[in-house]
């Protein structure tokens, strides 16, 4: 069966520091991968999605970037964090345009 | 443009009572529809989905949802709520053939003992 991992689970970072969040999927090949952000009391906002290695689509102009160095690895990065980057970050995978399955999330607090 | 509305931000029910969470969507064609549940600090777990066919969909944990095209609704129901159902519930719509889901803002369910 398929499993999705995210780390770290929680992160506290100062403003202006870099960021790297990692997501990996096991048990499937060539998945579509997604990064979402969930702000307190709000729904999910799609940040990036990827349909293959090196293929990244950005949904929202922002301080973040994403990369997909391997088939089942998806990384969310920032060179300099802003206070507004705080939130709960969720990675998800799907096969083609079928159901999306979510990871456990990373709670990011920028101080 | 696609949109999803969950009119109820918070709902409180007693344990053993029935539950209905509302979801209305806006989409020009037949959408893909989903309900997810999120416990505090956790990721989203898929409860059920509708792509086509029978408009009454059964999911995990005793939940079901009914797609009503005429009302653009996909309401989630459970006949008897358990204390462990306390969580936040998200409705989502996906346009067939695309990668994008649009999520509602969620309904937080509280269950009274």
PDB file of C-alpha atoms in Angstrom:
ATOM      1  CA  UNK A   1       0.000   0.000   0.000  1.00  0.00           C
ATOM      2  CA  UNK A   2       0.998   3.608  -0.437  1.00  0.00           C
ATOM      3  CA  UNK A   3       2.397   5.758   2.355  1.00  0.00           C
ATOM      4  CA  UNK A   4       3.229   9.440   2.431  1.00  0.00           C
ATOM      5  CA  UNK A   5       5.703  10.947   4.860  1.00  0.00           C
ATOM      6  CA  UNK A   6       6.418  14.542   5.785  1.00  0.00           C
ATOM      7  CA  UNK A   7       9.149  15.983   7.961  1.00  0.00           C
ATOM      8  CA  UNK A   8       9.700  17.670  10.140  1.00  0.00           C
ATOM      9  CA  UNK A   9       6.383  17.460  11.978  1.00  0.00           C
ATOM     10  CA  UNK A  10       6.870  20.850  13.608  1.00  0.00           C
ATOM     11  CA  UNK A  11       9.272  23.686  12.954  1.00  0.00           C
ATOM     12  CA  UNK A  12       9.883  27.047  14.563  1.00  0.00           C
ATOM     13  CA  UNK A  13      12.008  29.412  12.516  1.00  0.00           C
ATOM     14  CA  UNK A  14      13.006  33.075  12.793  1.00  0.00           C
ATOM     15  CA  UNK A  15      11.978  35.602  10.165  1.00  0.00           C
ATOM     16  CA  UNK A  16      14.518  35.725   7.348  1.00  0.00           C
ATOM     17  CA  UNK A  17      15.771  32.181   7.827  1.00  0.00           C
ATOM     18  CA  UNK A  18      15.636  29.525   5.078  1.00  0.00           C
ATOM     19  CA  UNK A  19      13.134  26.691   4.911  1.00  0.00           C
ATOM     20  CA  UNK A  20      13.147  23.156   3.612  1.00  0.00           C
ATOM     21  CA  UNK A  21      10.202  20.811   4.067  1.00  0.00           C
ATOM     22  CA  UNK A  22      10.330  17.327   2.634  1.00  0.00           C
ATOM     23  CA  UNK A  23       7.657  14.941   1.441  1.00  0.00           C
ATOM     24  CA  UNK A  24       8.172  11.387   0.220  1.00  0.00           C
ATOM     25  CA  UNK A  25       5.743   8.807  -1.091  1.00  0.00           C
ATOM     26  CA  UNK A  26       6.213   5.051  -0.929  1.00  0.00           C
ATOM     27  CA  UNK A  27       4.455   2.267  -2.752  1.00  0.00           C
ATOM     28  CA  UNK A  28       3.671   3.957  -6.053  1.00  0.00           C
ATOM     29  CA  UNK A  29       5.444   5.277  -9.116  1.00  0.00           C
ATOM     30  CA  UNK A  30       5.162   8.559 -10.968  1.00  0.00           C
ATOM     31  CA  UNK A  31       2.592  10.094  -8.651  1.00  0.00           C
ATOM     32  CA  UNK A  32       1.309  13.628  -8.969  1.00  0.00           C
ATOM     33  CA  UNK A  33       2.497  15.572  -5.929  1.00  0.00           C
ATOM     34  CA  UNK A  34       1.017  18.632  -4.275  1.00  0.00           C
ATOM     35  CA  UNK A  35       1.878  21.192  -1.614  1.00  0.00           C
ATOM     36  CA  UNK A  36      -0.960  22.903   0.246  1.00  0.00           C
ATOM     37  CA  UNK A  37      -0.967  25.485   2.995  1.00  0.00           C
ATOM     38  CA  UNK A  38      -3.653  25.653   5.624  1.00  0.00           C
ATOM     39  CA  UNK A  39      -3.844  28.882   7.601  1.00  0.00           C
ATOM     40  CA  UNK A  40      -5.602  28.933  10.960  1.00  0.00           C
ATOM     41  CA  UNK A  41      -9.376  28.726  10.530  1.00  0.00           C
ATOM     42  CA  UNK A  42      -9.194  28.592   6.762  1.00  0.00           C
ATOM     43  CA  UNK A  43      -9.375  26.004   4.050  1.00  0.00           C
ATOM     44  CA  UNK A  44      -6.552  24.590   2.025  1.00  0.00           C
ATOM     45  CA  UNK A  45      -4.691  26.635  -0.527  1.00  0.00           C
ATOM     46  CA  UNK A  46      -2.852  24.822  -3.297  1.00  0.00           C
ATOM     47  CA  UNK A  47       0.693  26.156  -3.574  1.00  0.00           C
ATOM     48  CA  UNK A  48       2.421  23.855  -6.065  1.00  0.00           C
ATOM     49  CA  UNK A  49       1.809  20.681  -7.958  1.00  0.00           C
ATOM     50  CA  UNK A  50       4.064  18.389  -9.951  1.00  0.00           C
ATOM     51  CA  UNK A  51       3.275  15.767 -12.565  1.00  0.00           C
ATOM     52  CA  UNK A  52       6.853  14.496 -12.890  1.00  0.00           C
ATOM     53  CA  UNK A  53      10.499  14.979 -11.987  1.00  0.00           C
ATOM     54  CA  UNK A  54      11.524  18.584 -12.495  1.00  0.00           C
ATOM     55  CA  UNK A  55       7.994  19.624 -13.499  1.00  0.00           C
ATOM     56  CA  UNK A  56       6.567  22.170 -11.077  1.00  0.00           C
ATOM     57  CA  UNK A  57       3.511  24.358 -11.449  1.00  0.00           C
ATOM     58  CA  UNK A  58       3.008  27.277  -9.110  1.00  0.00           C
ATOM     59  CA  UNK A  59      -0.479  28.300  -8.161  1.00  0.00           C
ATOM     60  CA  UNK A  60       0.205  31.292  -5.961  1.00  0.00           C
ATOM     61  CA  UNK A  61       2.999  33.892  -6.349  1.00  0.00           C
ATOM     62  CA  UNK A  62       4.812  33.961  -3.053  1.00  0.00           C
ATOM     63  CA  UNK A  63       7.968  33.608  -1.073  1.00  0.00           C
ATOM     64  CA  UNK A  64       8.096  29.833  -1.561  1.00  0.00           C
ATOM     65  CA  UNK A  65       9.425  27.454  -4.189  1.00  0.00           C
ATOM     66  CA  UNK A  66       9.152  23.727  -4.795  1.00  0.00           C
ATOM     67  CA  UNK A  67      11.370  21.108  -6.333  1.00  0.00           C
ATOM     68  CA  UNK A  68      11.042  17.460  -7.270  1.00  0.00           C
ATOM     69  CA  UNK A  69      14.516  15.945  -7.450  1.00  0.00           C
ATOM     70  CA  UNK A  70      13.280  12.341  -7.483  1.00  0.00           C
ATOM     71  CA  UNK A  71      10.089  10.634  -8.611  1.00  0.00           C
ATOM     72  CA  UNK A  72       8.629  10.305  -5.124  1.00  0.00           C
ATOM     73  CA  UNK A  73      10.232  13.257  -3.378  1.00  0.00           C
ATOM     74  CA  UNK A  74       8.790  16.767  -3.191  1.00  0.00           C
ATOM     75  CA  UNK A  75      10.503  19.635  -1.400  1.00  0.00           C
ATOM     76  CA  UNK A  76       9.119  22.997  -0.354  1.00  0.00           C
ATOM     77  CA  UNK A  77      11.682  25.736   0.179  1.00  0.00           C
ATOM     78  CA  UNK A  78      12.172  29.367   0.987  1.00  0.00           C
ATOM     79  CA  UNK A  79      15.299  31.500   1.036  1.00  0.00           C
ATOM     80  CA  UNK A  80      13.917  33.952   3.586  1.00  0.00           C
ATOM     81  CA  UNK A  81      10.842  33.236   5.666  1.00  0.00           C
ATOM     82  CA  UNK A  82       8.199  35.854   6.360  1.00  0.00           C
ATOM     83  CA  UNK A  83       5.788  35.968   9.282  1.00  0.00           C
ATOM     84  CA  UNK A  84       2.970  35.283   6.825  1.00  0.00           C
ATOM     85  CA  UNK A  85       4.541  31.937   5.908  1.00  0.00           C
ATOM     86  CA  UNK A  86       3.370  30.468   9.215  1.00  0.00           C
ATOM     87  CA  UNK A  87       0.812  27.733   8.811  1.00  0.00           C
ATOM     88  CA  UNK A  88       0.202  24.054   8.419  1.00  0.00           C
ATOM     89  CA  UNK A  89       1.772  22.597   5.278  1.00  0.00           C
ATOM     90  CA  UNK A  90       0.321  19.504   3.748  1.00  0.00           C
ATOM     91  CA  UNK A  91       1.743  17.325   1.017  1.00  0.00           C
ATOM     92  CA  UNK A  92      -0.542  15.116  -1.060  1.00  0.00           C
ATOM     93  CA  UNK A  93      -0.225  12.609  -3.870  1.00  0.00           C
ATOM     94  CA  UNK A  94      -2.512  11.194  -6.524  1.00  0.00           C
ATOM     95  CA  UNK A  95      -2.340   9.017  -9.580  1.00  0.00           C
ATOM     96  CA  UNK A  96      -3.218  11.129 -12.592  1.00  0.00           C
ATOM     97  CA  UNK A  97      -6.269  13.226 -11.670  1.00  0.00           C
ATOM     98  CA  UNK A  98      -7.717  10.709  -9.249  1.00  0.00           C
ATOM     99  CA  UNK A  99      -8.176  11.075  -5.517  1.00  0.00           C
ATOM    100  CA  UNK A 100      -5.583  13.043  -3.555  1.00  0.00           C
ATOM    101  CA  UNK A 101      -4.172  11.469  -0.385  1.00  0.00           C
ATOM    102  CA  UNK A 102      -2.602  13.639   2.253  1.00  0.00           C
ATOM    103  CA  UNK A 103       0.413  13.367   4.498  1.00  0.00           C
ATOM    104  CA  UNK A 104       0.453  14.148   8.224  1.00  0.00           C
ATOM    105  CA  UNK A 105       1.527  17.766   7.729  1.00  0.00           C
ATOM    106  CA  UNK A 106       4.187  20.129   9.061  1.00  0.00           C
ATOM    107  CA  UNK A 107       3.325  22.898  11.497  1.00  0.00           C
ATOM    108  CA  UNK A 108       5.537  25.911  10.688  1.00  0.00           C
ATOM    109  CA  UNK A 109       5.760  28.861  13.054  1.00  0.00           C
ATOM    110  CA  UNK A 110       7.751  31.878  11.951  1.00  0.00           C
ATOM    111  CA  UNK A 111       8.712  34.233  14.782  1.00  0.00           C
TER     112      UNK A 111
ATOM    113  CA  UNK B   1     -15.045  29.438 -11.733  1.00  0.00           C
ATOM    114  CA  UNK B   2     -15.257  26.546  -9.342  1.00  0.00           C
ATOM    115  CA  UNK B   3     -16.163  27.245  -5.736  1.00  0.00           C
ATOM    116  CA  UNK B   4     -17.181  25.319  -2.646  1.00  0.00           C
ATOM    117  CA  UNK B   5     -19.249  26.638   0.225  1.00  0.00           C
ATOM    118  CA  UNK B   6     -19.610  25.051   3.624  1.00  0.00           C
ATOM    119  CA  UNK B   7     -22.182  27.292   5.286  1.00  0.00           C
ATOM    120  CA  UNK B   8     -21.671  26.016   8.819  1.00  0.00           C
ATOM    121  CA  UNK B   9     -18.383  26.931  10.490  1.00  0.00           C
ATOM    122  CA  UNK B  10     -19.220  25.112  13.703  1.00  0.00           C
ATOM    123  CA  UNK B  11     -21.757  22.406  14.504  1.00  0.00           C
ATOM    124  CA  UNK B  12     -22.445  20.841  17.890  1.00  0.00           C
ATOM    125  CA  UNK B  13     -24.372  17.611  18.275  1.00  0.00           C
ATOM    126  CA  UNK B  14     -24.951  15.159  21.079  1.00  0.00           C
ATOM    127  CA  UNK B  15     -23.443  11.725  20.914  1.00  0.00           C
ATOM    128  CA  UNK B  16     -25.895   9.357  19.255  1.00  0.00           C
ATOM    129  CA  UNK B  17     -27.684  12.112  17.365  1.00  0.00           C
ATOM    130  CA  UNK B  18     -27.778  12.275  13.594  1.00  0.00           C
ATOM    131  CA  UNK B  19     -25.508  14.592  11.639  1.00  0.00           C
ATOM    132  CA  UNK B  20     -25.694  16.449   8.364  1.00  0.00           C
ATOM    133  CA  UNK B  21     -22.903  18.703   7.121  1.00  0.00           C
ATOM    134  CA  UNK B  22     -23.718  20.907   4.174  1.00  0.00           C
ATOM    135  CA  UNK B  23     -21.652  21.462   1.073  1.00  0.00           C
ATOM    136  CA  UNK B  24     -22.625  23.482  -1.986  1.00  0.00           C
ATOM    137  CA  UNK B  25     -20.478  23.779  -5.055  1.00  0.00           C
ATOM    138  CA  UNK B  26     -20.344  25.792  -8.225  1.00  0.00           C
ATOM    139  CA  UNK B  27     -19.111  24.072 -11.355  1.00  0.00           C
ATOM    140  CA  UNK B  28     -20.332  23.949 -14.920  1.00  0.00           C
ATOM    141  CA  UNK B  29     -20.132  20.222 -15.492  1.00  0.00           C
ATOM    142  CA  UNK B  30     -20.344  17.157 -13.281  1.00  0.00           C
ATOM    143  CA  UNK B  31     -17.603  17.588 -10.723  1.00  0.00           C
ATOM    144  CA  UNK B  32     -15.573  15.145  -8.727  1.00  0.00           C
ATOM    145  CA  UNK B  33     -16.683  15.589  -5.102  1.00  0.00           C
ATOM    146  CA  UNK B  34     -14.914  14.629  -1.900  1.00  0.00           C
ATOM    147  CA  UNK B  35     -15.292  14.770   1.842  1.00  0.00           C
ATOM    148  CA  UNK B  36     -12.206  14.721   4.046  1.00  0.00           C
ATOM    149  CA  UNK B  37     -11.854  14.712   7.826  1.00  0.00           C
ATOM    150  CA  UNK B  38      -9.046  16.302   9.800  1.00  0.00           C
ATOM    151  CA  UNK B  39      -8.302  15.692  13.457  1.00  0.00           C
ATOM    152  CA  UNK B  40      -6.346  18.443  15.264  1.00  0.00           C
ATOM    153  CA  UNK B  41      -2.753  18.640  14.103  1.00  0.00           C
ATOM    154  CA  UNK B  42      -3.225  15.839  11.588  1.00  0.00           C
ATOM    155  CA  UNK B  43      -3.454  15.483   7.854  1.00  0.00           C
ATOM    156  CA  UNK B  44      -6.669  14.984   5.911  1.00  0.00           C
ATOM    157  CA  UNK B  45      -8.257  11.568   5.657  1.00  0.00           C
ATOM    158  CA  UNK B  46     -10.582  10.739   2.777  1.00  0.00           C
ATOM    159  CA  UNK B  47     -14.090   9.823   3.941  1.00  0.00           C
ATOM    160  CA  UNK B  48     -15.749   9.316   0.580  1.00  0.00           C
ATOM    161  CA  UNK B  49     -15.820  10.490  -3.012  1.00  0.00           C
ATOM    162  CA  UNK B  50     -18.217  10.828  -5.905  1.00  0.00           C
ATOM    163  CA  UNK B  51     -17.131  10.640  -9.528  1.00  0.00           C
ATOM    164  CA  UNK B  52     -20.224   9.303 -11.278  1.00  0.00           C
ATOM    165  CA  UNK B  53     -22.993   6.717 -10.974  1.00  0.00           C
ATOM    166  CA  UNK B  54     -25.090   6.178  -7.869  1.00  0.00           C
ATOM    167  CA  UNK B  55     -25.666   9.552  -6.246  1.00  0.00           C
ATOM    168  CA  UNK B  56     -25.661   8.098  -2.722  1.00  0.00           C
ATOM    169  CA  UNK B  57     -22.109   7.315  -1.743  1.00  0.00           C
ATOM    170  CA  UNK B  58     -21.007   5.259   1.222  1.00  0.00           C
ATOM    171  CA  UNK B  59     -17.750   6.020   2.959  1.00  0.00           C
ATOM    172  CA  UNK B  60     -15.677   4.972   5.917  1.00  0.00           C
ATOM    173  CA  UNK B  61     -16.652   5.328   9.587  1.00  0.00           C
ATOM    174  CA  UNK B  62     -20.371   5.050   8.779  1.00  0.00           C
ATOM    175  CA  UNK B  63     -20.575   8.251   6.732  1.00  0.00           C
ATOM    176  CA  UNK B  64     -22.529   8.723   3.541  1.00  0.00           C
ATOM    177  CA  UNK B  65     -23.130  11.611   1.169  1.00  0.00           C
ATOM    178  CA  UNK B  66     -25.676  12.348  -1.500  1.00  0.00           C
ATOM    179  CA  UNK B  67     -24.976  14.203  -4.721  1.00  0.00           C
ATOM    180  CA  UNK B  68     -27.912  16.378  -5.762  1.00  0.00           C
ATOM    181  CA  UNK B  69     -27.236  17.985  -9.108  1.00  0.00           C
ATOM    182  CA  UNK B  70     -30.358  20.171  -9.021  1.00  0.00           C
ATOM    183  CA  UNK B  71     -29.245  21.714  -5.735  1.00  0.00           C
ATOM    184  CA  UNK B  72     -25.500  21.691  -6.454  1.00  0.00           C
ATOM    185  CA  UNK B  73     -25.047  19.988  -3.120  1.00  0.00           C
ATOM    186  CA  UNK B  74     -23.049  17.108  -1.677  1.00  0.00           C
ATOM    187  CA  UNK B  75     -24.100  16.881   1.967  1.00  0.00           C
ATOM    188  CA  UNK B  76     -22.430  14.506   4.395  1.00  0.00           C
ATOM    189  CA  UNK B  77     -24.555  12.469   6.798  1.00  0.00           C
ATOM    190  CA  UNK B  78     -24.178  10.030   9.634  1.00  0.00           C
ATOM    191  CA  UNK B  79     -27.132   8.482  11.446  1.00  0.00           C
ATOM    192  CA  UNK B  80     -25.515   8.275  14.883  1.00  0.00           C
ATOM    193  CA  UNK B  81     -22.501  10.362  15.847  1.00  0.00           C
ATOM    194  CA  UNK B  82     -19.736   9.019  18.096  1.00  0.00           C
ATOM    195  CA  UNK B  83     -17.514  11.160  20.313  1.00  0.00           C
ATOM    196  CA  UNK B  84     -14.559  10.180  18.117  1.00  0.00           C
ATOM    197  CA  UNK B  85     -16.191  11.951  15.154  1.00  0.00           C
ATOM    198  CA  UNK B  86     -15.277  15.327  16.643  1.00  0.00           C
ATOM    199  CA  UNK B  87     -12.992  16.877  14.020  1.00  0.00           C
ATOM    200  CA  UNK B  88     -13.006  19.296  11.128  1.00  0.00           C
ATOM    201  CA  UNK B  89     -14.659  18.256   7.892  1.00  0.00           C
ATOM    202  CA  UNK B  90     -13.759  19.564   4.461  1.00  0.00           C
ATOM    203  CA  UNK B  91     -15.695  19.308   1.244  1.00  0.00           C
ATOM    204  CA  UNK B  92     -13.722  19.557  -1.986  1.00  0.00           C
ATOM    205  CA  UNK B  93     -14.532  19.717  -5.674  1.00  0.00           C
ATOM    206  CA  UNK B  94     -12.253  18.731  -8.503  1.00  0.00           C
ATOM    207  CA  UNK B  95     -12.850  19.383 -12.156  1.00  0.00           C
ATOM    208  CA  UNK B  96     -12.603  16.154 -14.040  1.00  0.00           C
ATOM    209  CA  UNK B  97      -9.352  15.864 -15.882  1.00  0.00           C
ATOM    210  CA  UNK B  98      -7.515  18.555 -13.926  1.00  0.00           C
ATOM    211  CA  UNK B  99      -5.255  18.446 -10.923  1.00  0.00           C
ATOM    212  CA  UNK B 100      -6.905  21.187  -8.972  1.00  0.00           C
ATOM    213  CA  UNK B 101      -9.153  20.670  -6.016  1.00  0.00           C
ATOM    214  CA  UNK B 102     -11.051  23.562  -4.496  1.00  0.00           C
ATOM    215  CA  UNK B 103     -11.649  23.116  -0.777  1.00  0.00           C
ATOM    216  CA  UNK B 104     -14.344  24.589   1.389  1.00  0.00           C
ATOM    217  CA  UNK B 105     -13.328  26.412   4.544  1.00  0.00           C
ATOM    218  CA  UNK B 106     -14.377  23.488   6.700  1.00  0.00           C
ATOM    219  CA  UNK B 107     -16.954  22.683   9.374  1.00  0.00           C
ATOM    220  CA  UNK B 108     -15.749  21.989  12.886  1.00  0.00           C
ATOM    221  CA  UNK B 109     -17.819  19.333  14.609  1.00  0.00           C
ATOM    222  CA  UNK B 110     -18.123  19.174  18.372  1.00  0.00           C
ATOM    223  CA  UNK B 111     -19.752  16.149  20.000  1.00  0.00           C
ATOM    224  CA  UNK B 112     -21.338  16.411  23.422  1.00  0.00           C
ATOM    225  CA  UNK B 113     -21.253  13.391  25.706  1.00  0.00           C
TER     226      UNK B 113
END
